[in-house]
């Protein structure tokens, strides 16, 4: 018989997912997605809060230590409230916007030894589950997405980043993220936030939506991914499903990442180019000389 604790553990993720995705057509990635030969998006999590409540951000279930984590934190409100940063161990990528609508991005390498808040949940069967997570506080309306990436360079992952505010007029969800530099074999993430409840879709060819949802508090967030080549990504365009009531404000952010470029060990040189080392020559010559002397040839 399943106890109440484990039943809660099984059901709770489905409750969270169902409350986060409010409109028809909303999407959140829930299984690994291969983007290029070397890069896979391992998963995306999404959580929202309104009325100045905090959010608890969890790592995608298929991500492992060593993977790259990218967090997009959006906020909206009138007044002076902006969501907090994720804290120790995170590197800032970009931050734009004031209190009415704002968006910032961070990265870190997933390391289960990091200084994370850890919640221990008993299964009732003698073992425990540990969840790594971060709290984001201080915002009025807060919406956060965490993306897990495999195959990204873990020292200097970001190639370029940029963002613009109020990129399109109107309340139909049209928005634009700026063109940025990119590298061959890498990826670009485009994140859009709205102060209207848009379920937006990137319209550029080759982009995959990994998140598209309103927040339940009158805002919207969308994240898309695509492989990159050397040069510029070009502007990245998004649009909503219909016109929504609200402020009509938007932010579009582009972040490009480079692939992990750890080279394989070089192959050994061909035999013709190999020469005996100084230490091997004396040891091989004395042992061979007594048994194969020049006098053995005439006899």
C-alpha positions as a printed Julia matrix, in Angstrom:
299×3 Matrix{Float64}:
  0.0     0.0     0.0
  1.32    3.44   -0.92
  1.66    5.68    2.12
  0.56    9.3     2.19
  4.11   10.64    1.99
  5.07    8.8    -1.19
  1.62    9.47   -2.66
  2.25   13.16   -2.15
  5.64   12.76   -3.84
  4.02   11.1    -6.87
  1.09   13.49   -7.25
  2.69   16.84   -6.36
  4.74   17.25   -9.58
  1.6    16.76  -11.65
 -0.27   19.35   -9.57
  2.58   21.83  -10.04
  2.7    21.22  -13.79
 -1.05   21.55  -14.22
 -1.24   24.8   -12.28
  1.72   26.3   -14.14
  0.35   25.72  -17.65
 -2.93   27.59  -17.83
 -3.79   28.02  -21.49
 -4.4    25.62  -24.34
 -1.23   25.35  -26.4
  1.06   25.89  -23.42
  4.19   23.74  -23.41
  7.02   22.73  -21.11
  9.76   20.32  -22.14
  9.73   17.15  -20.04
 12.21   14.84  -21.79
 15.72   15.31  -23.27
 15.87   17.06  -26.64
 18.89   16.67  -28.94
 19.69   20.05  -30.51
 22.97   19.31  -32.28
 25.58   16.59  -32.53
 27.07   17.64  -29.21
 24.33   19.45  -27.27
 21.17   18.14  -25.62
 18.6    20.07  -23.63
 18.08   17.67  -20.72
 14.92   19.33  -19.45
 13.17   22.53  -18.42
 11.4    23.43  -15.19
  9.03   26.33  -14.67
  7.46   27.88  -11.59
  5.49   31.05  -10.91
  4.17   33.06   -7.99
  2.08   36.18   -7.49
  1.14   38.47   -4.6
  4.79   38.69   -3.41
  5.14   34.95   -2.78
  8.5    33.23   -3.32
  9.14   30.44   -5.81
 11.12   27.25   -5.35
 13.12   26.32   -8.47
 14.02   22.67   -9.03
 16.56   21.07  -11.35
 15.19   19.17  -14.39
 14.86   15.5   -13.47
 17.13   14.22  -16.28
 19.98   16.65  -15.59
 23.11   15.25  -13.92
 26.09   16.79  -12.14
 28.36   18.3   -14.79
 25.48   19.59  -16.9
 25.02   23.32  -17.47
 22.1    25.04  -15.73
 20.64   28.27  -17.12
 18.07   30.2   -15.09
 15.77   32.89  -16.48
 14.07   35.01  -13.8
 11.21   37.27  -14.85
  9.2    39.69  -12.75
  6.42   42.22  -13.12
  4.73   44.67  -10.75
  4.19   48.3   -10.04
  6.34   49.64   -7.22
  9.86   48.74   -6.16
  9.81   44.94   -6.07
 12.13   42.84   -8.23
 12.83   39.11   -7.83
 16.05   38.14   -6.05
 19.08   36.47   -7.63
 19.57   32.69   -7.18
 22.54   33.24   -4.87
 25.96   31.71   -4.35
 27.55   29.81   -7.24
 25.59   31.45  -10.05
 27.2    33.69  -12.68
 25.13   36.56  -14.08
 24.6    36.66  -17.86
 22.31   39.65  -18.43
 19.84   41.83  -16.49
 17.3    44.2   -18.03
 14.15   46.04  -17.01
 12.78   47.96  -14.06
  9.99   47.09  -11.67
  7.15   46.96  -14.2
  8.74   44.16  -16.28
 12.21   42.67  -15.9
 14.26   39.66  -16.92
 17.67   38.34  -15.89
 19.66   35.23  -16.7
 22.29   33.21  -14.81
 24.39   30.08  -15.4
 26.19   27.53  -13.29
 27.53   24.01  -13.64
 25.32   21.53  -11.81
 27.37   20.28   -8.89
 25.6    18.37   -6.14
 28.25   19.58   -3.69
 27.24   23.23   -4.22
 25.71   25.31   -1.47
 22.1    24.56   -2.33
 19.03   24.31   -0.17
 18.38   20.58    0.15
 14.97   19.19    1.07
 14.9    15.68    2.48
 11.72   13.74    1.78
 11.07   10.39    3.44
  9.61    7.69    1.19
  8.4     5.64    4.13
 10.48    2.66    2.99
 13.72    3.36    4.83
 15.32    5.6     2.21
 15.13    9.33    1.53
 14.98   11.53   -1.54
 17.06   14.7    -1.73
 15.95   17.55   -3.98
 18.31   20.35   -4.98
 16.52   23.65   -5.36
 16.75   27.43   -5.0
 14.32   30.0    -3.63
 13.67   33.23   -5.51
 12.15   35.9    -3.28
 11.36   39.64   -3.17
  9.32   39.87   -6.37
  5.65   40.7    -6.65
  4.82   38.58   -9.69
  7.67   36.12  -10.33
  8.17   33.56  -13.1
 11.28   31.41  -13.4
 12.53   28.79  -15.86
 15.54   26.53  -15.31
 17.07   24.81  -18.37
 19.52   21.89  -18.17
 22.07   21.63  -20.99
 24.53   18.81  -21.73
 27.6    19.31  -23.92
 28.2    22.99  -23.14
 31.65   24.31  -22.19
 31.84   24.5   -18.39
 34.52   27.2   -18.09
 33.4    30.02  -20.41
 30.02   28.82  -21.71
 28.52   32.12  -22.87
 29.53   33.41  -26.31
 27.29   36.49  -26.29
 24.09   37.86  -24.75
 21.8    40.82  -25.31
 18.23   41.91  -24.6
 15.75   44.62  -25.58
 12.6    46.06  -23.99
  9.31   46.93  -25.67
 10.44   45.43  -28.94
  6.99   45.43  -30.61
  3.83   47.5   -30.31
  0.45   46.03  -29.49
 -0.95   43.36  -27.21
 -0.81   40.32  -29.5
  2.47   38.92  -28.14
  4.77   39.97  -30.94
  8.31   40.41  -29.63
 11.91   40.32  -30.86
 15.13   39.12  -29.24
 18.29   40.75  -30.62
 20.85   39.2   -32.96
 24.03   38.11  -31.17
 27.35   36.43  -31.96
 27.46   32.65  -32.02
 29.86   29.78  -32.64
 29.69   26.66  -34.76
 28.26   23.67  -32.95
 26.78   25.71  -30.1
 23.23   26.77  -29.3
 21.2    29.91  -28.65
 18.43   30.3   -26.07
 15.82   32.99  -26.7
 13.68   34.02  -23.72
 10.62   36.26  -23.88
  8.58   37.74  -21.03
  5.34   39.71  -21.22
  3.15   41.65  -18.81
  0.2    40.08  -20.64
 -0.74   36.36  -20.33
  0.7    35.29  -23.69
  1.46   31.74  -24.76
  4.09   32.73  -27.28
  5.86   30.79  -30.06
  9.13   31.63  -31.81
  8.5    31.87  -35.55
 12.1    31.59  -36.83
 12.83   28.4   -38.71
 14.83   25.8   -36.78
 13.78   26.83  -33.25
 12.26   24.4   -30.75
  9.97   25.66  -27.99
 10.98   24.29  -24.59
  8.64   26.56  -22.6
  5.55   28.55  -23.49
  3.0    29.52  -20.86
  1.19   32.31  -19.14
  1.93   32.62  -15.43
 -1.51   32.63  -13.88
 -0.85   36.17  -12.68
 -1.41   38.04  -15.93
  2.09   37.58  -17.42
  3.71   35.27  -19.96
  7.06   33.54  -20.5
  8.53   31.6   -23.42
 11.93   29.97  -24.1
 13.15   28.54  -27.41
 16.41   26.88  -28.51
 18.26   26.4   -31.8
 21.7    25.2   -32.97
 24.18   27.86  -34.08
 26.96   28.33  -36.61
 29.76   30.89  -36.76
 28.56   34.44  -37.19
 25.32   36.09  -36.03
 22.07   34.45  -34.97
 19.9    37.11  -36.57
 16.93   38.62  -34.77
 14.6    36.08  -33.15
 10.85   36.71  -33.42
  7.97   35.49  -31.28
  4.22   35.95  -31.41
  1.27   35.16  -29.15
 -1.9    33.3   -29.97
 -4.21   36.29  -29.71
 -4.51   39.79  -28.34
 -4.58   39.94  -24.54
 -5.61   42.65  -22.11
 -2.64   44.18  -20.34
  0.2    46.62  -20.64
  1.51   45.37  -23.97
  5.1    45.35  -22.7
  7.67   42.69  -23.61
 11.36   41.8   -23.21
 13.31   39.59  -25.6
 16.68   38.11  -24.55
 19.18   36.09  -26.59
 22.03   34.04  -25.06
 24.45   31.94  -27.14
 26.58   29.12  -25.74
 29.67   27.32  -27.0
 30.04   23.59  -27.16
 32.35   21.74  -24.79
 35.65   21.7   -26.69
 37.62   19.2   -24.64
 39.79   17.48  -27.27
 40.27   13.74  -27.3
 43.81   12.5   -26.61
 45.86   12.65  -29.84
 46.51    9.31  -31.54
 50.05    7.89  -31.27
 52.37    8.79  -34.16
 52.78    6.18  -36.93
 55.58    3.6   -36.42
 57.78    5.14  -39.14
 58.1     8.35  -37.2
 58.85    6.7   -33.87
 62.48    6.59  -32.7
 63.85    4.64  -29.73
 64.13    6.64  -26.55
 67.6     7.16  -25.05
 66.7     4.91  -22.14
 65.47    2.02  -24.25
 68.49    1.82  -26.59
 71.13    0.67  -24.1
 68.88   -1.94  -22.52
 67.85   -3.5   -25.83
 71.32   -3.55  -27.44
 73.32   -5.53  -24.83
 70.78   -8.33  -24.6
 70.6    -8.74  -28.37
 74.37   -8.64  -29.08
 75.51  -11.95  -27.42
 72.91  -14.04  -29.22
 73.18  -12.46  -32.66
 76.88  -11.64  -33.2
 78.48  -10.89  -36.59
 80.41  -14.25  -36.43
 77.16  -16.14  -36.68
 76.65  -15.11  -40.28
 79.76  -16.77  -41.93
 79.21  -20.12  -40.12
